[in-house]
Short mmCIF file of C-alpha atoms in Angstrom, two decimals:
data_model
loop_
_atom_site.label_atom_id
_atom_site.label_comp_id
_atom_site.label_asym_id
_atom_site.label_seq_id
_atom_site.Cartn_x
_atom_site.Cartn_y
_atom_site.Cartn_z
CA UNK L 292 -13.58 -8.76 -1.43
CA UNK L 293 -11.08 -8.12 -3.96
CA UNK L 294 -7.87 -9.17 -3.95
CA UNK L 295 -5.17 -8.80 -6.46
CA UNK L 296 -1.27 -9.82 -6.55
CA UNK L 297 1.74 -7.39 -7.35
CA UNK L 298 5.09 -6.32 -7.42
CA UNK L 299 6.12 -2.45 -5.61
CA UNK L 300 9.23 -1.80 -7.57
CA UNK L 301 11.61 0.38 -6.35
CA UNK L 302 11.36 4.05 -5.16
CA UNK L 303 13.10 4.87 -8.39
CA UNK L 304 11.06 3.14 -10.78
CA UNK L 305 8.43 4.17 -8.82
CA UNK L 306 9.01 7.51 -9.43
CA UNK L 307 10.14 7.32 -13.00
CA UNK L 308 6.52 5.35 -13.18
CA UNK L 309 4.16 8.09 -12.46
CA UNK L 310 6.26 11.47 -13.93
CA UNK L 311 4.22 9.22 -17.27
CA UNK L 312 1.21 8.03 -14.94
CA UNK L 313 0.24 11.55 -13.24
CA UNK L 314 -0.65 12.60 -16.83
CA UNK L 315 -2.10 9.58 -18.57
CA UNK L 316 -3.02 6.84 -16.43
CA UNK L 317 -6.61 7.20 -14.67
CA UNK L 318 -5.57 5.35 -11.69
CA UNK L 319 -2.95 6.80 -10.67
CA UNK L 320 -4.94 7.69 -6.95
CA UNK L 321 -5.94 4.71 -6.66
CA UNK L 322 -2.10 2.42 -6.40
CA UNK L 323 1.39 2.86 -7.42
CA UNK L 324 2.86 2.03 -10.40
CA UNK L 325 3.41 -2.02 -9.67
CA UNK L 326 3.65 -5.59 -12.21
CA UNK L 327 0.43 -7.06 -11.70
CA UNK L 328 1.25 -11.13 -11.25
CA UNK L 329 -2.46 -11.99 -10.65
CA UNK L 330 -5.21 -10.43 -11.60
CA UNK L 331 -7.92 -9.05 -9.02
CA UNK L 332 -9.74 -12.00 -8.00
CA UNK L 333 -12.61 -12.59 -5.79
CA UNK L 334 -12.68 -14.50 -2.17
CA UNK L 335 -14.65 -14.86 0.47
CA UNK L 336 -12.47 -13.64 3.63
CA UNK L 337 -13.00 -16.83 5.21
CA UNK L 338 -10.74 -18.53 2.24
CA UNK L 339 -8.07 -15.92 3.07
CA UNK L 340 -6.11 -18.28 5.49
CA UNK L 341 -5.45 -21.05 2.78
CA UNK L 342 -4.54 -18.56 0.14
CA UNK L 343 -2.00 -17.03 2.18
CA UNK L 344 -0.66 -20.45 2.80
CA UNK L 345 -0.33 -21.51 -0.65
CA UNK L 346 1.52 -17.99 -1.26
CA UNK L 347 3.71 -17.61 1.46
CA UNK L 348 4.45 -21.76 0.19
CA UNK L 349 4.89 -20.68 -3.55
CA UNK L 350 7.10 -17.54 -1.79
CA UNK L 351 9.65 -19.44 0.02
CA UNK L 352 10.15 -21.49 -3.37
CA UNK L 353 10.89 -18.07 -5.36
CA UNK L 354 13.73 -16.65 -5.68
CA UNK L 355 15.07 -13.57 -5.76
CA UNK L 356 15.49 -12.46 -9.54
CA UNK L 357 16.83 -9.01 -11.53
CA UNK L 358 13.62 -7.17 -13.09
CA UNK L 359 14.80 -5.59 -16.03
CA UNK L 360 12.71 -2.63 -18.03
CA UNK L 361 13.94 -2.61 -21.34
CA UNK L 362 10.87 -0.73 -23.70
CA UNK L 363 8.25 0.95 -24.22
CA UNK L 364 5.07 -1.02 -24.91
CA UNK L 365 1.38 -0.18 -25.84
CA UNK L 366 -1.80 -2.83 -25.85
CA UNK L 367 -3.48 -0.29 -28.58
CA UNK L 368 -5.82 -1.66 -30.09
CA UNK L 369 -6.93 -3.78 -28.00
CA UNK L 370 -6.94 -1.56 -25.02
CA UNK L 371 -5.53 1.94 -25.53
CA UNK L 372 -3.40 1.58 -22.81
CA UNK L 373 0.65 2.36 -22.76
CA UNK L 374 3.01 0.86 -20.13
CA UNK L 375 7.33 0.00 -19.35
CA UNK L 376 7.94 -3.52 -20.29
CA UNK L 377 9.22 -6.10 -17.94
CA UNK L 378 12.30 -8.19 -19.89
CA UNK L 379 10.36 -11.93 -19.80
CA UNK L 380 12.48 -13.84 -17.15
CA UNK L 381 12.04 -17.88 -16.20
CA UNK L 382 11.64 -16.45 -12.35
CA UNK L 383 8.85 -13.99 -13.02
CA UNK L 384 6.65 -16.48 -14.94
CA UNK L 385 7.28 -19.90 -12.94
CA UNK L 386 6.38 -16.67 -10.15
CA UNK L 387 3.46 -16.34 -12.34
CA UNK L 388 1.80 -19.24 -12.95
CA UNK L 389 2.13 -20.96 -9.81
CA UNK L 390 -0.11 -17.95 -7.95
CA UNK L 391 -2.76 -18.11 -11.24
CA UNK L 392 -2.95 -22.45 -10.71
CA UNK L 393 -3.55 -24.38 -8.19
CA UNK L 394 -5.97 -23.05 -4.91
CA UNK L 395 -4.81 -19.90 -6.96
CA UNK L 396 -6.42 -20.81 -9.94
CA UNK L 397 -7.25 -17.83 -12.30
CA UNK L 398 -7.92 -18.30 -16.37
CA UNK L 399 -7.13 -15.63 -18.47
CA UNK L 400 -7.50 -15.05 -22.19
CA UNK L 401 -4.19 -13.23 -22.72
CA UNK L 402 -1.42 -14.51 -23.02
CA UNK L 403 1.07 -12.51 -20.09
CA UNK L 404 3.16 -9.70 -20.96
CA UNK L 405 4.27 -8.82 -17.92
CA UNK L 406 4.12 -4.20 -17.99
CA UNK L 407 4.08 -1.54 -15.77
CA UNK L 408 1.11 1.13 -16.96
CA UNK L 409 1.76 3.59 -16.94
CA UNK L 410 -1.40 5.03 -19.54
CA UNK L 411 -4.81 3.22 -19.94
CA UNK L 412 -8.08 4.77 -21.28
CA UNK L 413 -6.80 7.08 -24.15
CA UNK L 414 -8.33 7.91 -26.38
CA UNK L 415 -7.09 6.62 -29.67
CA UNK L 416 -5.11 9.68 -30.96
CA UNK L 417 -3.74 10.51 -27.23
CA UNK L 418 -2.87 7.08 -27.29
CA UNK L 419 -1.11 6.82 -30.58
CA UNK L 420 -0.01 10.19 -29.86
CA UNK L 421 1.83 9.59 -26.58
CA UNK L 422 3.10 6.00 -27.36
CA UNK L 423 4.63 7.57 -30.69
CA UNK L 424 7.12 9.57 -28.97
CA UNK L 425 7.79 7.16 -26.08
CA UNK L 426 8.81 4.34 -28.63
CA UNK L 427 11.80 6.55 -29.70
CA UNK L 428 13.24 6.75 -26.43
CA UNK L 429 14.96 4.51 -23.92
CA UNK L 430 14.39 3.35 -21.03
CA UNK L 431 16.72 0.94 -19.25
CA UNK L 432 16.18 -0.02 -15.68
CA UNK L 433 18.00 -3.26 -13.56
CA UNK L 434 16.75 -4.02 -9.95
CA UNK L 435 16.84 -7.60 -7.49
CA UNK L 436 12.60 -7.81 -6.93
CA UNK L 437 12.54 -10.21 -3.60
CA UNK L 438 8.86 -9.45 -2.76
CA UNK L 439 5.38 -9.88 -3.55
CA UNK L 440 2.18 -8.24 -2.30
CA UNK L 441 -1.38 -9.47 -1.45
CA UNK L 442 -3.83 -6.04 -1.95
CA UNK L 443 -7.30 -5.81 -1.92
CA UNK L 444 -9.65 -2.94 -3.48
CA UNK L 445 -11.82 -0.09 -1.22
CA UNK L 446 -15.17 0.43 -1.87
CA UNK L 447 -13.60 4.19 -3.31
CA UNK L 448 -11.45 1.36 -5.78
CA UNK L 449 -7.76 2.98 -4.35
CA UNK L 450 -5.78 -0.34 -2.85
CA UNK L 451 -4.41 -1.17 0.08
CA UNK L 452 -1.70 -3.55 0.90
CA UNK L 453 -2.69 -7.01 2.91
CA UNK L 454 0.46 -8.36 3.33
CA UNK L 455 3.71 -8.89 2.03
CA UNK L 456 5.56 -11.31 0.36
CA UNK L 457 9.10 -11.21 0.81
CA UNK L 458 10.96 -14.77 -2.00
CA UNK L 459 13.24 -17.60 -0.13
CA UNK L 460 12.08 -17.26 2.98
CA UNK L 461 10.41 -19.81 3.90
CA UNK L 462 7.95 -19.57 7.37
CA UNK T 196 13.97 8.07 1.65
CA UNK T 197 10.84 9.12 4.00
CA UNK T 198 9.89 5.86 5.72
CA UNK T 199 7.08 6.21 7.80
CA UNK T 200 4.56 2.72 10.06
CA UNK T 201 1.09 2.16 10.02
CA UNK T 202 -2.10 -0.32 11.07
CA UNK T 203 -3.91 -0.32 7.78
CA UNK T 204 -7.27 -1.07 9.27
CA UNK T 205 -10.37 -3.47 8.09
CA UNK T 206 -11.55 -2.74 4.95
CA UNK T 207 -14.92 -2.34 6.59
CA UNK T 208 -13.05 0.25 9.07
CA UNK T 209 -10.65 2.21 6.31
CA UNK T 210 -15.02 1.92 4.29
CA UNK T 211 -16.44 3.76 6.53
CA UNK T 212 -13.19 6.09 7.22
CA UNK T 213 -13.42 6.93 3.35
CA UNK T 214 -16.37 8.73 3.36
CA UNK T 215 -15.46 11.31 5.43
CA UNK T 216 -11.97 11.90 3.46
CA UNK T 217 -13.56 12.03 0.05
CA UNK T 218 -14.76 15.02 1.59
CA UNK T 219 -12.24 15.78 4.05
CA UNK T 220 -9.02 14.55 3.99
CA UNK T 221 -6.60 16.22 1.43
CA UNK T 222 -4.36 13.53 1.94
CA UNK T 223 -7.23 10.96 1.09
CA UNK T 224 -5.16 10.31 -2.42
CA UNK T 225 -2.08 10.13 -1.07
CA UNK T 226 -2.55 7.09 1.63
CA UNK T 227 -5.09 4.22 2.50
CA UNK T 228 -7.26 5.18 6.09
CA UNK T 229 -4.58 4.28 8.89
CA UNK T 230 -3.32 4.61 12.15
CA UNK T 231 0.49 6.20 12.25
CA UNK T 232 2.89 4.27 14.35
CA UNK T 233 5.52 6.24 13.65
CA UNK T 234 5.37 9.47 12.25
CA UNK T 235 8.00 10.16 8.92
CA UNK T 236 11.63 9.96 8.95
CA UNK T 237 14.59 10.09 6.53
CA UNK T 238 16.06 6.38 6.21
CA UNK T 239 19.29 5.33 3.99
CA UNK T 240 18.49 2.74 1.94
CA UNK T 241 22.38 1.16 4.22
CA UNK T 242 20.42 1.62 7.41
CA UNK T 243 17.14 -0.12 5.98
CA UNK T 244 18.54 -4.12 7.61
CA UNK T 245 18.56 -2.53 10.67
CA UNK T 246 15.80 -0.82 11.08
CA UNK T 247 13.82 -4.27 9.56
CA UNK T 248 15.48 -6.37 11.87
CA UNK T 249 14.14 -4.50 15.15
CA UNK T 250 10.19 -4.11 13.48
CA UNK T 251 10.58 -7.72 13.25
CA UNK T 252 11.38 -8.27 16.48
CA UNK T 253 9.54 -6.14 17.93
CA UNK T 254 6.80 -7.56 16.03
CA UNK T 255 7.56 -11.16 17.17
CA UNK T 256 7.34 -9.40 21.22
CA UNK T 257 3.64 -7.47 20.38
CA UNK T 258 0.37 -9.53 20.02
CA UNK T 259 -3.43 -9.06 18.59
CA UNK T 260 -4.45 -7.31 19.97
CA UNK T 261 -8.94 -5.51 19.40
CA UNK T 262 -8.56 -2.43 18.25
CA UNK T 263 -11.91 0.19 19.44
CA UNK T 264 -12.98 3.34 17.72
CA UNK T 265 -15.69 4.65 19.89
CA UNK T 266 -16.20 8.79 18.98
CA UNK T 267 -14.99 11.62 17.05
CA UNK T 268 -12.28 13.86 17.72
CA UNK T 269 -10.22 16.99 16.48
CA UNK T 270 -6.73 18.36 17.46
CA UNK T 271 -8.29 21.96 16.05
CA UNK T 272 -6.72 24.54 16.90
CA UNK T 273 -3.22 23.22 17.45
CA UNK T 274 -3.97 21.18 13.43
CA UNK T 275 -7.40 22.41 11.76
CA UNK T 276 -7.75 17.94 11.95
CA UNK T 277 -10.08 15.61 12.45
CA UNK T 278 -10.91 11.85 13.49
CA UNK T 279 -11.72 9.22 14.50
CA UNK T 280 -10.18 8.09 17.64
CA UNK T 281 -8.34 4.87 18.82
CA UNK T 282 -9.04 4.30 22.50
CA UNK T 283 -5.83 4.39 24.38
CA UNK T 284 -4.47 0.40 24.91
CA UNK T 285 -1.46 -1.09 26.28
CA UNK T 286 -0.72 -2.94 24.19
CA UNK T 287 -1.04 -0.43 21.21
CA UNK T 288 1.08 2.21 23.52
CA UNK T 289 4.10 -0.48 23.82
CA UNK T 290 3.69 -0.81 20.31
CA UNK T 291 4.11 1.96 19.57
CA UNK T 292 6.80 2.55 22.78
CA UNK T 293 8.63 0.36 21.43
CA UNK T 294 9.42 1.51 17.26
CA UNK T 295 9.40 4.85 18.19
CA UNK T 296 12.48 3.85 20.89
CA UNK T 297 16.68 2.31 20.60
CA UNK T 298 17.31 2.11 17.00
CA UNK T 299 14.42 3.32 16.13
CA UNK T 300 14.20 6.54 18.31
CA UNK T 301 11.90 9.62 17.08
CA UNK T 302 11.59 12.73 19.06
CA UNK T 303 8.21 13.91 19.67
CA UNK T 304 6.82 16.94 20.40
CA UNK T 305 3.39 16.14 22.02
CA UNK T 306 1.49 13.38 23.31
CA UNK T 307 0.83 10.35 21.81
CA UNK T 308 -3.14 9.80 20.37
CA UNK T 309 -3.45 7.15 18.67
CA UNK T 310 -6.16 7.92 15.70
CA UNK T 311 -7.75 7.97 12.49
CA UNK T 312 -7.35 11.22 10.22
CA UNK T 313 -11.13 12.15 7.84
CA UNK T 314 -10.50 15.74 7.73
CA UNK T 315 -7.01 17.78 8.12
CA UNK T 316 -6.20 21.44 6.23
CA UNK T 317 -9.70 22.00 6.49
CA UNK T 318 -10.25 26.14 6.90
CA UNK T 319 -11.55 27.79 10.75
CA UNK T 320 -15.19 27.28 9.85
CA UNK T 321 -15.93 23.60 8.32
CA UNK T 322 -13.32 22.35 10.34
CA UNK T 323 -15.76 23.80 13.47
CA UNK T 324 -18.71 22.70 11.11
CA UNK T 325 -18.04 18.97 10.49
CA UNK T 326 -16.44 18.40 13.74
CA UNK T 327 -19.48 19.59 15.34
CA UNK T 328 -22.04 17.82 13.36
CA UNK T 329 -19.22 14.28 13.73
CA UNK T 330 -19.09 14.91 17.72
CA UNK T 331 -23.32 14.18 17.66
CA UNK T 332 -22.51 10.95 15.45
CA UNK T 333 -22.02 7.68 17.46
CA UNK T 334 -19.47 5.49 16.14
CA UNK T 335 -18.68 1.80 18.02
CA UNK T 336 -16.76 -0.46 16.03
CA UNK T 337 -13.91 -3.28 17.12
CA UNK T 338 -11.96 -5.67 15.51
CA UNK T 339 -8.65 -7.83 15.82
CA UNK T 340 -5.33 -6.15 14.53
CA UNK T 341 -2.58 -8.79 13.50
CA UNK T 342 -0.04 -6.32 11.74
CA UNK T 343 1.29 -3.16 11.02
CA UNK T 344 2.86 -1.33 7.95
CA UNK T 345 6.41 -0.23 7.06
CA UNK T 346 6.00 2.42 4.20
CA UNK T 347 7.97 4.75 2.61
CA UNK T 348 7.04 7.88 0.36
CA UNK T 349 7.55 8.52 -3.92
CA UNK T 350 8.09 11.51 -4.95
CA UNK T 351 4.76 12.59 -5.79
CA UNK T 352 4.00 11.81 -2.24
CA UNK T 353 1.69 8.39 -2.40
CA UNK T 354 2.82 5.88 0.32
CA UNK T 355 3.98 2.94 -1.02
CA UNK T 356 3.49 -0.36 1.61
CA UNK T 357 7.54 -2.05 1.35
CA UNK T 358 6.39 -4.58 4.28
CA UNK T 359 3.81 -6.46 6.79
CA UNK T 360 4.93 -7.44 10.23
CA UNK T 361 2.72 -9.36 11.22
CA UNK T 362 2.89 -10.28 15.61
CA UNK T 363 2.99 -12.62 17.47
CA UNK T 364 5.23 -13.77 14.65
CA UNK T 365 8.72 -14.58 15.38
CA UNK T 366 11.04 -14.79 12.38
#
């Protein structure tokens, strides 16, 4: 089964992201707007208790933090993806490291750029047009993040939240 | 903000439900397959802590239970909805009552029929055709339910899980 870990921001920020995603994001209907913390990974259901325990440990050791979205970005030419950039932040970086090491080891070939995707699988022209417009726009949003979510993927590629983990709350 | 409470069944049961939903359910892209425990309700964000506390109390007082899906049903002619029927069960009934009374009071004009919707907003002919075929089919599925979820609705009508509540786990 395929799992992933993400932060879902407030309704307000999700609504802003969706105003772009409905036009530009091929995954619009598959998952609400989110910051990916751990890319999709395969796990057996029998390994789930250990994964959950580790995630609870990480959550209890992490304090709620302020997340700031401050500009638009693009991964072009690597992929034709456009996103809202989340400012680097020690708590978020450490959270991401903890959820991708030890029992949750995950190897990445690229550097972590925290973001909320608002467009993907665009063709070259559309990507550069849309990003060209967006990078002139300003965005400035701050909010408290106090939880993250473990999701699994259904056969139709949509994602379901299995469990939420509140930061700083040991169980 | 609009909230709701639902149980998301296993991936296996969700995949089965989605095999019908993709053709017959107008809400297919808005929310994964689920059993509604509390219909959508309006709440202010400032009331959320009290709602969450009450939900945690209910979760801690409820034991995990076996959910059985045993046949197809339809709400026609009230609404042209087709569903997988969940067998009545004291734990589920009590859970639903607790999440709709006291601080979570919710008034319903109809009796609770636990179900997973697989088709809705069908026209009369399609509803009777599809249900006519499905009621000849057998379905028999049992699984353990050990959690429920609080969701909120985005401006595009899609739902995001805010928090999951594990049954029998007091915090």
